[in-house]
PDB file of C-alpha atoms and ligand atoms in Angstrom:
ATOM      1  CA  UNK A   1     -56.622  30.371  58.705  1.00  0.00           C
ATOM      2  CA  UNK A   2     -56.822  33.054  61.356  1.00  0.00           C
ATOM      3  CA  UNK A   3     -59.513  35.715  61.401  1.00  0.00           C
ATOM      4  CA  UNK A   4     -58.964  39.463  61.894  1.00  0.00           C
ATOM      5  CA  UNK A   5     -60.035  39.268  65.546  1.00  0.00           C
ATOM      6  CA  UNK A   6     -57.720  36.335  66.091  1.00  0.00           C
ATOM      7  CA  UNK A   7     -54.821  38.275  64.570  1.00  0.00           C
ATOM      8  CA  UNK A   8     -55.477  41.122  67.000  1.00  0.00           C
ATOM      9  CA  UNK A   9     -55.598  38.769  69.955  1.00  0.00           C
ATOM     10  CA  UNK A  10     -52.356  37.075  68.890  1.00  0.00           C
ATOM     11  CA  UNK A  11     -50.603  40.449  68.601  1.00  0.00           C
ATOM     12  CA  UNK A  12     -51.734  41.324  72.116  1.00  0.00           C
ATOM     13  CA  UNK A  13     -50.600  37.913  73.359  1.00  0.00           C
ATOM     14  CA  UNK A  14     -47.202  38.348  71.752  1.00  0.00           C
ATOM     15  CA  UNK A  15     -46.970  41.722  73.492  1.00  0.00           C
ATOM     16  CA  UNK A  16     -47.564  39.802  76.777  1.00  0.00           C
ATOM     17  CA  UNK A  17     -50.761  41.682  77.627  1.00  0.00           C
ATOM     18  CA  UNK A  18     -52.156  39.993  80.773  1.00  0.00           C
ATOM     19  CA  UNK A  19     -55.767  40.658  79.763  1.00  0.00           C
ATOM     20  CA  UNK A  20     -55.192  38.983  76.423  1.00  0.00           C
ATOM     21  CA  UNK A  21     -53.922  35.845  78.173  1.00  0.00           C
ATOM     22  CA  UNK A  22     -56.983  35.827  80.361  1.00  0.00           C
ATOM     23  CA  UNK A  23     -59.191  36.176  77.285  1.00  0.00           C
ATOM     24  CA  UNK A  24     -57.409  33.343  75.529  1.00  0.00           C
ATOM     25  CA  UNK A  25     -57.911  30.980  78.472  1.00  0.00           C
ATOM     26  CA  UNK A  26     -61.578  31.875  78.778  1.00  0.00           C
ATOM     27  CA  UNK A  27     -62.041  31.423  75.043  1.00  0.00           C
ATOM     28  CA  UNK A  28     -60.406  28.007  74.780  1.00  0.00           C
ATOM     29  CA  UNK A  29     -60.626  26.421  78.240  1.00  0.00           C
ATOM     30  CA  UNK A  30     -63.835  24.550  77.425  1.00  0.00           C
ATOM     31  CA  UNK A  31     -62.402  23.125  74.201  1.00  0.00           C
ATOM     32  CA  UNK A  32     -59.107  22.103  75.821  1.00  0.00           C
ATOM     33  CA  UNK A  33     -60.531  20.759  79.070  1.00  0.00           C
ATOM     34  CA  UNK A  34     -63.291  18.685  77.482  1.00  0.00           C
ATOM     35  CA  UNK A  35     -60.828  17.268  74.939  1.00  0.00           C
ATOM     36  CA  UNK A  36     -58.220  16.207  77.512  1.00  0.00           C
ATOM     37  CA  UNK A  37     -60.889  14.916  79.904  1.00  0.00           C
ATOM     38  CA  UNK A  38     -62.413  12.667  77.240  1.00  0.00           C
ATOM     39  CA  UNK A  39     -58.940  11.494  76.214  1.00  0.00           C
ATOM     40  CA  UNK A  40     -57.779  10.703  79.778  1.00  0.00           C
ATOM     41  CA  UNK A  41     -60.966   9.954  81.692  1.00  0.00           C
ATOM     42  CA  UNK A  42     -59.905  11.670  84.907  1.00  0.00           C
ATOM     43  CA  UNK A  43     -60.794  15.194  86.006  1.00  0.00           C
ATOM     44  CA  UNK A  44     -57.692  15.616  88.150  1.00  0.00           C
ATOM     45  CA  UNK A  45     -55.439  14.710  85.225  1.00  0.00           C
ATOM     46  CA  UNK A  46     -57.507  16.807  82.836  1.00  0.00           C
ATOM     47  CA  UNK A  47     -57.240  19.864  85.078  1.00  0.00           C
ATOM     48  CA  UNK A  48     -53.504  19.414  85.414  1.00  0.00           C
ATOM     49  CA  UNK A  49     -52.910  18.758  81.732  1.00  0.00           C
ATOM     50  CA  UNK A  50     -55.181  21.584  80.547  1.00  0.00           C
ATOM     51  CA  UNK A  51     -53.067  23.930  82.654  1.00  0.00           C
ATOM     52  CA  UNK A  52     -49.885  22.582  81.029  1.00  0.00           C
ATOM     53  CA  UNK A  53     -51.446  23.080  77.604  1.00  0.00           C
ATOM     54  CA  UNK A  54     -52.060  26.784  78.271  1.00  0.00           C
ATOM     55  CA  UNK A  55     -48.604  27.240  79.730  1.00  0.00           C
ATOM     56  CA  UNK A  56     -47.174  25.755  76.507  1.00  0.00           C
ATOM     57  CA  UNK A  57     -49.416  28.016  74.449  1.00  0.00           C
ATOM     58  CA  UNK A  58     -48.105  31.080  76.269  1.00  0.00           C
ATOM     59  CA  UNK A  59     -44.503  29.894  76.066  1.00  0.00           C
ATOM     60  CA  UNK A  60     -44.661  29.329  72.337  1.00  0.00           C
ATOM     61  CA  UNK A  61     -47.024  32.096  71.275  1.00  0.00           C
ATOM     62  CA  UNK A  62     -44.182  33.891  69.456  1.00  0.00           C
ATOM     63  CA  UNK A  63     -43.749  30.822  67.279  1.00  0.00           C
ATOM     64  CA  UNK A  64     -47.380  30.923  66.127  1.00  0.00           C
ATOM     65  CA  UNK A  65     -47.293  31.843  62.428  1.00  0.00           C
ATOM     66  CA  UNK A  66     -51.010  31.737  61.670  1.00  0.00           C
ATOM     67  CA  UNK A  67     -50.671  28.851  59.220  1.00  0.00           C
ATOM     68  CA  UNK A  68     -53.614  27.243  60.946  1.00  0.00           C
ATOM     69  CA  UNK A  69     -56.325  28.727  63.145  1.00  0.00           C
ATOM     70  CA  UNK A  70     -55.472  29.418  66.767  1.00  0.00           C
ATOM     71  CA  UNK A  71     -57.955  26.708  67.813  1.00  0.00           C
ATOM     72  CA  UNK A  72     -56.229  24.089  65.648  1.00  0.00           C
ATOM     73  CA  UNK A  73     -52.793  25.118  66.904  1.00  0.00           C
ATOM     74  CA  UNK A  74     -53.976  24.813  70.508  1.00  0.00           C
ATOM     75  CA  UNK A  75     -55.493  21.403  69.736  1.00  0.00           C
ATOM     76  CA  UNK A  76     -52.137  20.278  68.359  1.00  0.00           C
ATOM     77  CA  UNK A  77     -50.409  21.327  71.574  1.00  0.00           C
ATOM     78  CA  UNK A  78     -53.095  19.566  73.631  1.00  0.00           C
ATOM     79  CA  UNK A  79     -52.781  16.391  71.519  1.00  0.00           C
ATOM     80  CA  UNK A  80     -49.000  16.368  72.062  1.00  0.00           C
ATOM     81  CA  UNK A  81     -49.449  16.756  75.802  1.00  0.00           C
ATOM     82  CA  UNK A  82     -51.924  13.869  75.850  1.00  0.00           C
ATOM     83  CA  UNK A  83     -49.475  11.659  73.907  1.00  0.00           C
ATOM     84  CA  UNK A  84     -46.556  12.622  76.150  1.00  0.00           C
ATOM     85  CA  UNK A  85     -48.562  11.993  79.289  1.00  0.00           C
ATOM     86  CA  UNK A  86     -49.421   8.506  78.048  1.00  0.00           C
ATOM     87  CA  UNK A  87     -45.749   7.825  77.300  1.00  0.00           C
ATOM     88  CA  UNK A  88     -44.733   9.178  80.698  1.00  0.00           C
ATOM     89  CA  UNK A  89     -47.243   7.032  82.567  1.00  0.00           C
ATOM     90  CA  UNK A  90     -46.718   4.034  80.303  1.00  0.00           C
ATOM     91  CA  UNK A  91     -50.108   2.736  81.339  1.00  0.00           C
ATOM     92  CA  UNK A  92     -53.084   1.569  79.447  1.00  0.00           C
ATOM     93  CA  UNK A  93     -55.879   4.144  79.609  1.00  0.00           C
ATOM     94  CA  UNK A  94     -58.312   1.978  81.492  1.00  0.00           C
ATOM     95  CA  UNK A  95     -55.787   1.369  84.297  1.00  0.00           C
ATOM     96  CA  UNK A  96     -56.277   4.865  85.609  1.00  0.00           C
ATOM     97  CA  UNK A  97     -59.158   6.021  87.765  1.00  0.00           C
ATOM     98  CA  UNK A  98     -62.205   6.468  85.651  1.00  0.00           C
ATOM     99  CA  UNK A  99     -64.568   9.290  86.296  1.00  0.00           C
ATOM    100  CA  UNK A 100     -67.674  10.176  84.416  1.00  0.00           C
ATOM    101  CA  UNK A 101     -68.467  13.832  83.864  1.00  0.00           C
ATOM    102  CA  UNK A 102     -71.782  13.467  85.644  1.00  0.00           C
ATOM    103  CA  UNK A 103     -70.097  12.215  88.777  1.00  0.00           C
ATOM    104  CA  UNK A 104     -68.464  15.591  89.264  1.00  0.00           C
ATOM    105  CA  UNK A 105     -69.580  18.040  91.848  1.00  0.00           C
ATOM    106  CA  UNK A 106     -69.599  21.476  90.244  1.00  0.00           C
ATOM    107  CA  UNK A 107     -69.568  23.140  93.638  1.00  0.00           C
ATOM    108  CA  UNK A 108     -66.230  21.749  94.776  1.00  0.00           C
ATOM    109  CA  UNK A 109     -63.270  23.929  93.964  1.00  0.00           C
ATOM    110  CA  UNK A 110     -60.613  22.429  91.754  1.00  0.00           C
ATOM    111  CA  UNK A 111     -63.046  20.154  90.025  1.00  0.00           C
ATOM    112  CA  UNK A 112     -64.742  20.536  86.738  1.00  0.00           C
ATOM    113  CA  UNK A 113     -68.213  21.858  86.332  1.00  0.00           C
ATOM    114  CA  UNK A 114     -70.635  20.309  83.957  1.00  0.00           C
ATOM    115  CA  UNK A 115     -72.716  22.160  81.436  1.00  0.00           C
ATOM    116  CA  UNK A 116     -75.269  19.632  80.470  1.00  0.00           C
ATOM    117  CA  UNK A 117     -76.858  19.051  77.166  1.00  0.00           C
ATOM    118  CA  UNK A 118     -77.854  15.819  78.845  1.00  0.00           C
ATOM    119  CA  UNK A 119     -79.070  17.273  82.143  1.00  0.00           C
ATOM    120  CA  UNK A 120     -82.253  15.660  83.364  1.00  0.00           C
ATOM    121  CA  UNK A 121     -84.724  16.444  86.123  1.00  0.00           C
ATOM    122  CA  UNK A 122     -86.173  12.992  86.936  1.00  0.00           C
ATOM    123  CA  UNK A 123     -84.006  10.868  89.283  1.00  0.00           C
ATOM    124  CA  UNK A 124     -84.609   7.604  87.393  1.00  0.00           C
ATOM    125  CA  UNK A 125     -83.626   9.303  84.156  1.00  0.00           C
ATOM    126  CA  UNK A 126     -80.601  10.738  85.914  1.00  0.00           C
ATOM    127  CA  UNK A 127     -79.391   7.310  87.075  1.00  0.00           C
ATOM    128  CA  UNK A 128     -79.850   6.000  83.549  1.00  0.00           C
ATOM    129  CA  UNK A 129     -77.974   8.990  82.187  1.00  0.00           C
ATOM    130  CA  UNK A 130     -75.107   8.459  84.624  1.00  0.00           C
ATOM    131  CA  UNK A 131     -74.815   4.815  83.642  1.00  0.00           C
ATOM    132  CA  UNK A 132     -74.801   5.620  79.945  1.00  0.00           C
ATOM    133  CA  UNK A 133     -72.234   8.368  80.469  1.00  0.00           C
ATOM    134  CA  UNK A 134     -69.987   5.918  82.315  1.00  0.00           C
ATOM    135  CA  UNK A 135     -70.428   3.195  79.728  1.00  0.00           C
ATOM    136  CA  UNK A 136     -69.622   5.658  76.946  1.00  0.00           C
ATOM    137  CA  UNK A 137     -66.537   7.034  78.684  1.00  0.00           C
ATOM    138  CA  UNK A 138     -65.281   3.506  79.374  1.00  0.00           C
ATOM    139  CA  UNK A 139     -65.847   2.538  75.753  1.00  0.00           C
ATOM    140  CA  UNK A 140     -63.941   5.633  74.585  1.00  0.00           C
ATOM    141  CA  UNK A 141     -61.015   4.828  76.905  1.00  0.00           C
ATOM    142  CA  UNK A 142     -60.919   1.234  75.715  1.00  0.00           C
ATOM    143  CA  UNK A 143     -60.060   2.425  72.193  1.00  0.00           C
ATOM    144  CA  UNK A 144     -56.383   2.747  71.365  1.00  0.00           C
ATOM    145  CA  UNK A 145     -55.083   6.290  71.404  1.00  0.00           C
ATOM    146  CA  UNK A 146     -55.037   6.891  67.630  1.00  0.00           C
ATOM    147  CA  UNK A 147     -58.649   5.850  67.218  1.00  0.00           C
ATOM    148  CA  UNK A 148     -59.738   7.589  70.412  1.00  0.00           C
ATOM    149  CA  UNK A 149     -58.239  10.901  69.341  1.00  0.00           C
ATOM    150  CA  UNK A 150     -60.006  10.919  65.989  1.00  0.00           C
ATOM    151  CA  UNK A 151     -63.318   9.886  67.569  1.00  0.00           C
ATOM    152  CA  UNK A 152     -63.119  12.474  70.355  1.00  0.00           C
ATOM    153  CA  UNK A 153     -62.221  15.260  67.921  1.00  0.00           C
ATOM    154  CA  UNK A 154     -64.999  14.375  65.516  1.00  0.00           C
ATOM    155  CA  UNK A 155     -67.912  13.075  67.586  1.00  0.00           C
ATOM    156  CA  UNK A 156     -67.319  14.719  70.970  1.00  0.00           C
ATOM    157  CA  UNK A 157     -65.683  17.993  69.925  1.00  0.00           C
ATOM    158  CA  UNK A 158     -67.575  18.185  66.633  1.00  0.00           C
ATOM    159  CA  UNK A 159     -64.505  19.201  64.600  1.00  0.00           C
ATOM    160  CA  UNK A 160     -64.276  19.012  60.816  1.00  0.00           C
ATOM    161  CA  UNK A 161     -62.203  16.359  59.029  1.00  0.00           C
ATOM    162  CA  UNK A 162     -59.823  19.093  57.860  1.00  0.00           C
ATOM    163  CA  UNK A 163     -59.150  20.244  61.422  1.00  0.00           C
ATOM    164  CA  UNK A 164     -58.668  16.637  62.581  1.00  0.00           C
ATOM    165  CA  UNK A 165     -56.259  16.021  59.736  1.00  0.00           C
ATOM    166  CA  UNK A 166     -54.266  19.131  60.726  1.00  0.00           C
ATOM    167  CA  UNK A 167     -54.244  18.260  64.433  1.00  0.00           C
ATOM    168  CA  UNK A 168     -53.218  14.632  63.959  1.00  0.00           C
ATOM    169  CA  UNK A 169     -51.037  15.157  60.887  1.00  0.00           C
ATOM    170  CA  UNK A 170     -52.900  12.295  59.186  1.00  0.00           C
ATOM    171  CA  UNK A 171     -54.207  12.328  55.595  1.00  0.00           C
ATOM    172  CA  UNK A 172     -57.979  12.751  55.273  1.00  0.00           C
ATOM    173  CA  UNK A 173     -58.460   9.161  54.107  1.00  0.00           C
ATOM    174  CA  UNK A 174     -56.701   7.822  57.203  1.00  0.00           C
ATOM    175  CA  UNK A 175     -58.745  10.100  59.471  1.00  0.00           C
ATOM    176  CA  UNK A 176     -61.963   8.787  57.943  1.00  0.00           C
ATOM    177  CA  UNK A 177     -60.996   5.125  58.059  1.00  0.00           C
ATOM    178  CA  UNK A 178     -59.845   5.463  61.673  1.00  0.00           C
ATOM    179  CA  UNK A 179     -63.071   7.189  62.607  1.00  0.00           C
ATOM    180  CA  UNK A 180     -65.112   4.473  60.927  1.00  0.00           C
ATOM    181  CA  UNK A 181     -63.212   1.746  62.808  1.00  0.00           C
ATOM    182  CA  UNK A 182     -63.488   3.689  66.079  1.00  0.00           C
ATOM    183  CA  UNK A 183     -67.245   4.068  65.680  1.00  0.00           C
ATOM    184  CA  UNK A 184     -67.656   0.376  64.896  1.00  0.00           C
ATOM    185  CA  UNK A 185     -65.592  -0.577  67.957  1.00  0.00           C
ATOM    186  CA  UNK A 186     -67.645   1.783  70.094  1.00  0.00           C
ATOM    187  CA  UNK A 187     -70.898   0.393  68.712  1.00  0.00           C
ATOM    188  CA  UNK A 188     -69.708  -3.127  69.566  1.00  0.00           C
ATOM    189  CA  UNK A 189     -68.683  -2.069  73.069  1.00  0.00           C
ATOM    190  CA  UNK A 190     -72.003  -0.335  73.695  1.00  0.00           C
ATOM    191  CA  UNK A 191     -74.010  -3.278  72.426  1.00  0.00           C
ATOM    192  CA  UNK A 192     -71.905  -5.610  74.566  1.00  0.00           C
ATOM    193  CA  UNK A 193     -72.488  -3.570  77.730  1.00  0.00           C
ATOM    194  CA  UNK A 194     -76.146  -2.806  77.264  1.00  0.00           C
ATOM    195  CA  UNK A 195     -77.013  -6.387  76.262  1.00  0.00           C
TER     196      UNK A 195
ATOM    197  CA  UNK B   1     -74.832  -4.863  47.193  1.00  0.00           C
ATOM    198  CA  UNK B   2     -73.416  -7.249  49.831  1.00  0.00           C
ATOM    199  CA  UNK B   3     -73.400  -6.750  53.635  1.00  0.00           C
ATOM    200  CA  UNK B   4     -69.737  -5.783  53.799  1.00  0.00           C
ATOM    201  CA  UNK B   5     -70.063  -3.167  51.088  1.00  0.00           C
ATOM    202  CA  UNK B   6     -73.249  -1.801  52.677  1.00  0.00           C
ATOM    203  CA  UNK B   7     -71.673  -1.441  56.112  1.00  0.00           C
ATOM    204  CA  UNK B   8     -68.522   0.173  54.719  1.00  0.00           C
ATOM    205  CA  UNK B   9     -70.734   3.030  53.475  1.00  0.00           C
ATOM    206  CA  UNK B  10     -72.208   3.836  56.893  1.00  0.00           C
ATOM    207  CA  UNK B  11     -69.846   6.710  57.621  1.00  0.00           C
ATOM    208  CA  UNK B  12     -70.329   8.556  54.336  1.00  0.00           C
ATOM    209  CA  UNK B  13     -74.070   7.880  54.611  1.00  0.00           C
ATOM    210  CA  UNK B  14     -74.107   9.316  58.133  1.00  0.00           C
ATOM    211  CA  UNK B  15     -72.119  12.371  57.002  1.00  0.00           C
ATOM    212  CA  UNK B  16     -74.471  12.813  54.021  1.00  0.00           C
ATOM    213  CA  UNK B  17     -71.446  12.544  51.752  1.00  0.00           C
ATOM    214  CA  UNK B  18     -72.645   9.579  49.740  1.00  0.00           C
ATOM    215  CA  UNK B  19     -73.532  10.175  46.080  1.00  0.00           C
ATOM    216  CA  UNK B  20     -77.299   9.922  45.386  1.00  0.00           C
ATOM    217  CA  UNK B  21     -76.864   6.762  43.315  1.00  0.00           C
ATOM    218  CA  UNK B  22     -75.140   4.969  46.224  1.00  0.00           C
ATOM    219  CA  UNK B  23     -77.656   6.301  48.758  1.00  0.00           C
ATOM    220  CA  UNK B  24     -80.394   4.705  46.706  1.00  0.00           C
ATOM    221  CA  UNK B  25     -78.561   1.369  46.490  1.00  0.00           C
ATOM    222  CA  UNK B  26     -77.743   1.372  50.218  1.00  0.00           C
ATOM    223  CA  UNK B  27     -81.280   2.256  51.261  1.00  0.00           C
ATOM    224  CA  UNK B  28     -82.659  -0.474  49.011  1.00  0.00           C
ATOM    225  CA  UNK B  29     -80.288  -2.951  50.684  1.00  0.00           C
ATOM    226  CA  UNK B  30     -81.176  -1.749  54.214  1.00  0.00           C
ATOM    227  CA  UNK B  31     -84.886  -2.118  53.422  1.00  0.00           C
ATOM    228  CA  UNK B  32     -84.515  -5.827  52.687  1.00  0.00           C
ATOM    229  CA  UNK B  33     -81.572  -6.840  54.939  1.00  0.00           C
ATOM    230  CA  UNK B  34     -82.252  -7.164  58.681  1.00  0.00           C
ATOM    231  CA  UNK B  35     -78.573  -7.684  59.541  1.00  0.00           C
ATOM    232  CA  UNK B  36     -77.421  -4.452  57.911  1.00  0.00           C
ATOM    233  CA  UNK B  37     -80.485  -2.562  59.052  1.00  0.00           C
ATOM    234  CA  UNK B  38     -79.742  -3.467  62.706  1.00  0.00           C
ATOM    235  CA  UNK B  39     -76.069  -2.658  62.207  1.00  0.00           C
ATOM    236  CA  UNK B  40     -77.009   0.746  60.795  1.00  0.00           C
ATOM    237  CA  UNK B  41     -79.322   1.500  63.732  1.00  0.00           C
ATOM    238  CA  UNK B  42     -76.533   0.570  66.180  1.00  0.00           C
ATOM    239  CA  UNK B  43     -74.008   2.711  64.300  1.00  0.00           C
ATOM    240  CA  UNK B  44     -76.296   5.743  64.249  1.00  0.00           C
ATOM    241  CA  UNK B  45     -77.195   5.329  67.938  1.00  0.00           C
ATOM    242  CA  UNK B  46     -73.530   5.060  68.974  1.00  0.00           C
ATOM    243  CA  UNK B  47     -72.605   8.263  67.137  1.00  0.00           C
ATOM    244  CA  UNK B  48     -75.614  10.101  68.556  1.00  0.00           C
ATOM    245  CA  UNK B  49     -74.831   8.997  72.104  1.00  0.00           C
ATOM    246  CA  UNK B  50     -71.201  10.044  71.850  1.00  0.00           C
ATOM    247  CA  UNK B  51     -72.187  13.411  70.376  1.00  0.00           C
ATOM    248  CA  UNK B  52     -74.643  13.914  73.231  1.00  0.00           C
ATOM    249  CA  UNK B  53     -72.021  13.467  75.954  1.00  0.00           C
ATOM    250  CA  UNK B  54     -71.902  16.227  78.545  1.00  0.00           C
ATOM    251  CA  UNK B  55     -69.543  19.084  77.886  1.00  0.00           C
ATOM    252  CA  UNK B  56     -67.147  19.346  80.792  1.00  0.00           C
ATOM    253  CA  UNK B  57     -65.618  22.662  81.797  1.00  0.00           C
ATOM    254  CA  UNK B  58     -62.899  23.409  84.347  1.00  0.00           C
ATOM    255  CA  UNK B  59     -63.540  25.057  87.715  1.00  0.00           C
ATOM    256  CA  UNK B  60     -64.325  28.800  87.591  1.00  0.00           C
ATOM    257  CA  UNK B  61     -60.898  29.791  88.957  1.00  0.00           C
ATOM    258  CA  UNK B  62     -59.040  27.834  86.264  1.00  0.00           C
ATOM    259  CA  UNK B  63     -57.897  30.905  84.352  1.00  0.00           C
ATOM    260  CA  UNK B  64     -56.611  32.513  87.547  1.00  0.00           C
ATOM    261  CA  UNK B  65     -54.654  29.392  88.410  1.00  0.00           C
ATOM    262  CA  UNK B  66     -53.094  29.279  84.952  1.00  0.00           C
ATOM    263  CA  UNK B  67     -51.966  32.896  85.362  1.00  0.00           C
ATOM    264  CA  UNK B  68     -50.519  32.064  88.790  1.00  0.00           C
ATOM    265  CA  UNK B  69     -48.659  29.045  87.401  1.00  0.00           C
ATOM    266  CA  UNK B  70     -47.182  31.187  84.638  1.00  0.00           C
ATOM    267  CA  UNK B  71     -46.191  33.831  87.160  1.00  0.00           C
ATOM    268  CA  UNK B  72     -44.479  31.207  89.340  1.00  0.00           C
ATOM    269  CA  UNK B  73     -42.622  29.502  86.535  1.00  0.00           C
ATOM    270  CA  UNK B  74     -41.450  32.699  84.890  1.00  0.00           C
ATOM    271  CA  UNK B  75     -40.755  34.323  88.265  1.00  0.00           C
ATOM    272  CA  UNK B  76     -43.096  37.138  87.341  1.00  0.00           C
ATOM    273  CA  UNK B  77     -41.479  37.716  83.964  1.00  0.00           C
ATOM    274  CA  UNK B  78     -44.125  35.982  81.873  1.00  0.00           C
ATOM    275  CA  UNK B  79     -41.709  33.643  80.105  1.00  0.00           C
ATOM    276  CA  UNK B  80     -39.629  36.518  78.804  1.00  0.00           C
ATOM    277  CA  UNK B  81     -36.564  34.368  79.499  1.00  0.00           C
ATOM    278  CA  UNK B  82     -36.614  30.606  79.140  1.00  0.00           C
ATOM    279  CA  UNK B  83     -37.547  30.144  82.769  1.00  0.00           C
ATOM    280  CA  UNK B  84     -37.846  26.395  82.478  1.00  0.00           C
ATOM    281  CA  UNK B  85     -34.309  25.968  81.210  1.00  0.00           C
ATOM    282  CA  UNK B  86     -33.234  28.345  84.004  1.00  0.00           C
ATOM    283  CA  UNK B  87     -34.765  25.979  86.533  1.00  0.00           C
ATOM    284  CA  UNK B  88     -33.174  23.061  84.765  1.00  0.00           C
ATOM    285  CA  UNK B  89     -29.807  24.864  84.781  1.00  0.00           C
ATOM    286  CA  UNK B  90     -29.931  25.220  88.557  1.00  0.00           C
ATOM    287  CA  UNK B  91     -30.826  21.554  88.902  1.00  0.00           C
ATOM    288  CA  UNK B  92     -27.919  20.491  86.666  1.00  0.00           C
ATOM    289  CA  UNK B  93     -25.430  22.717  88.563  1.00  0.00           C
ATOM    290  CA  UNK B  94     -26.680  21.262  91.877  1.00  0.00           C
ATOM    291  CA  UNK B  95     -26.212  17.696  90.638  1.00  0.00           C
ATOM    292  CA  UNK B  96     -22.689  18.506  89.369  1.00  0.00           C
ATOM    293  CA  UNK B  97     -21.771  20.124  92.720  1.00  0.00           C
ATOM    294  CA  UNK B  98     -23.042  17.089  94.640  1.00  0.00           C
ATOM    295  CA  UNK B  99     -21.038  14.782  92.364  1.00  0.00           C
ATOM    296  CA  UNK B 100     -17.863  16.887  92.775  1.00  0.00           C
ATOM    297  CA  UNK B 101     -18.227  16.830  96.585  1.00  0.00           C
ATOM    298  CA  UNK B 102     -18.880  13.096  96.544  1.00  0.00           C
ATOM    299  CA  UNK B 103     -15.772  12.548  94.407  1.00  0.00           C
ATOM    300  CA  UNK B 104     -13.620  14.741  96.715  1.00  0.00           C
ATOM    301  CA  UNK B 105     -14.932  12.851  99.759  1.00  0.00           C
ATOM    302  CA  UNK B 106     -14.107   9.527  98.144  1.00  0.00           C
ATOM    303  CA  UNK B 107     -10.581  10.719  97.251  1.00  0.00           C
ATOM    304  CA  UNK B 108      -9.929  11.927 100.811  1.00  0.00           C
ATOM    305  CA  UNK B 109     -11.418   8.768 102.324  1.00  0.00           C
ATOM    306  CA  UNK B 110      -9.400   6.392 100.142  1.00  0.00           C
ATOM    307  CA  UNK B 111      -6.137   8.305 100.761  1.00  0.00           C
ATOM    308  CA  UNK B 112      -6.960   8.142 104.514  1.00  0.00           C
ATOM    309  CA  UNK B 113      -7.525   4.412 104.240  1.00  0.00           C
ATOM    310  CA  UNK B 114      -4.047   3.934 102.745  1.00  0.00           C
ATOM    311  CA  UNK B 115      -2.573   5.707 105.772  1.00  0.00           C
ATOM    312  CA  UNK B 116      -4.624   3.598 108.175  1.00  0.00           C
ATOM    313  CA  UNK B 117      -3.721   0.370 106.403  1.00  0.00           C
ATOM    314  CA  UNK B 118      -0.037   1.197 106.234  1.00  0.00           C
ATOM    315  CA  UNK B 119       0.715   1.181 110.002  1.00  0.00           C
ATOM    316  CA  UNK B 120      -1.413  -1.947 110.417  1.00  0.00           C
ATOM    317  CA  UNK B 121       0.561  -3.720 107.736  1.00  0.00           C
ATOM    318  CA  UNK B 122       3.854  -2.652 109.320  1.00  0.00           C
ATOM    319  CA  UNK B 123       2.597  -3.518 112.835  1.00  0.00           C
ATOM    320  CA  UNK B 124       1.777  -7.080 111.753  1.00  0.00           C
ATOM    321  CA  UNK B 125       5.321  -8.390 112.095  1.00  0.00           C
ATOM    322  CA  UNK B 126       5.617  -6.490 115.423  1.00  0.00           C
ATOM    323  CA  UNK B 127       2.411  -8.097 116.639  1.00  0.00           C
ATOM    324  CA  UNK B 128       3.682 -11.478 115.592  1.00  0.00           C
ATOM    325  CA  UNK B 129       6.917 -10.785 117.470  1.00  0.00           C
ATOM    326  CA  UNK B 130       5.385  -9.423 120.730  1.00  0.00           C
ATOM    327  CA  UNK B 131       4.114 -12.607 122.455  1.00  0.00           C
TER     328      UNK B 131
HETATM  329 ZN1  LIG C   1     -76.871  -6.666  54.439  1.00  0.00          ZN
END
């Protein structure tokens, strides 16, 4: 459900207030960009798709009825874009160029910047961190899309089961069983690669 | 409790959603079963590593570029009209025009061909008669 502040923002968005659009992007760009990046594994594609997500949000803002929170509604739009992009490309996820978040250069324009919970100061730790990041991202991309989406929403984006159920349109039980299978597959993949 | 049952409880156990009675049974099993204990450690580590992944954010000018893209696509009208279908409309009209011109060209060309063929066909007997 939407909060009072959210209602205000939506009204301003529906009135096409440029500042409100700016605010919306700033508020949700991290959520959207990180989600699409983890789903696709490429910063260039993530940047492009995140932009399309916001354009869709602006185009359809009049249709937003507040039946879910704004964040959930935006997630749904992002999830649809991810699915459509996969259909359009018709490729398996691991066929596309893989990029780990740590490999990005925050200084270059047009590329993502990294805010690191996992930032380290020692070079040997950094190399280890980069390897783990790459292994993890590869393992995520090796999952099929249904399992990947649930895993990314829950374990990367830290969303509740209710939100995931709303975004994916799946019953809670299915969300949980998919997450369990995704985690087991990821555990296997990690053990395989670090063996 | 068997291994399969124990490992099927990992998610609820991790989410602290397992009833106390089952927590007790699972922990008792983990304490005496190396296989499940290792599996549990791997499960927990995988979830922790995924949750600790870096949070990626777009470049600082992302918001500006979104605004510019909206401006371009709506031709400065902020999607007040369905600008996308407008663009599509122009594309469809262009394709139809090209097809109409192609059809006209074909019609003219084939009617020209008939005229060219006709004298040739009538000149055949003449040609046969000339030597
Ligand atoms: Zn066991």
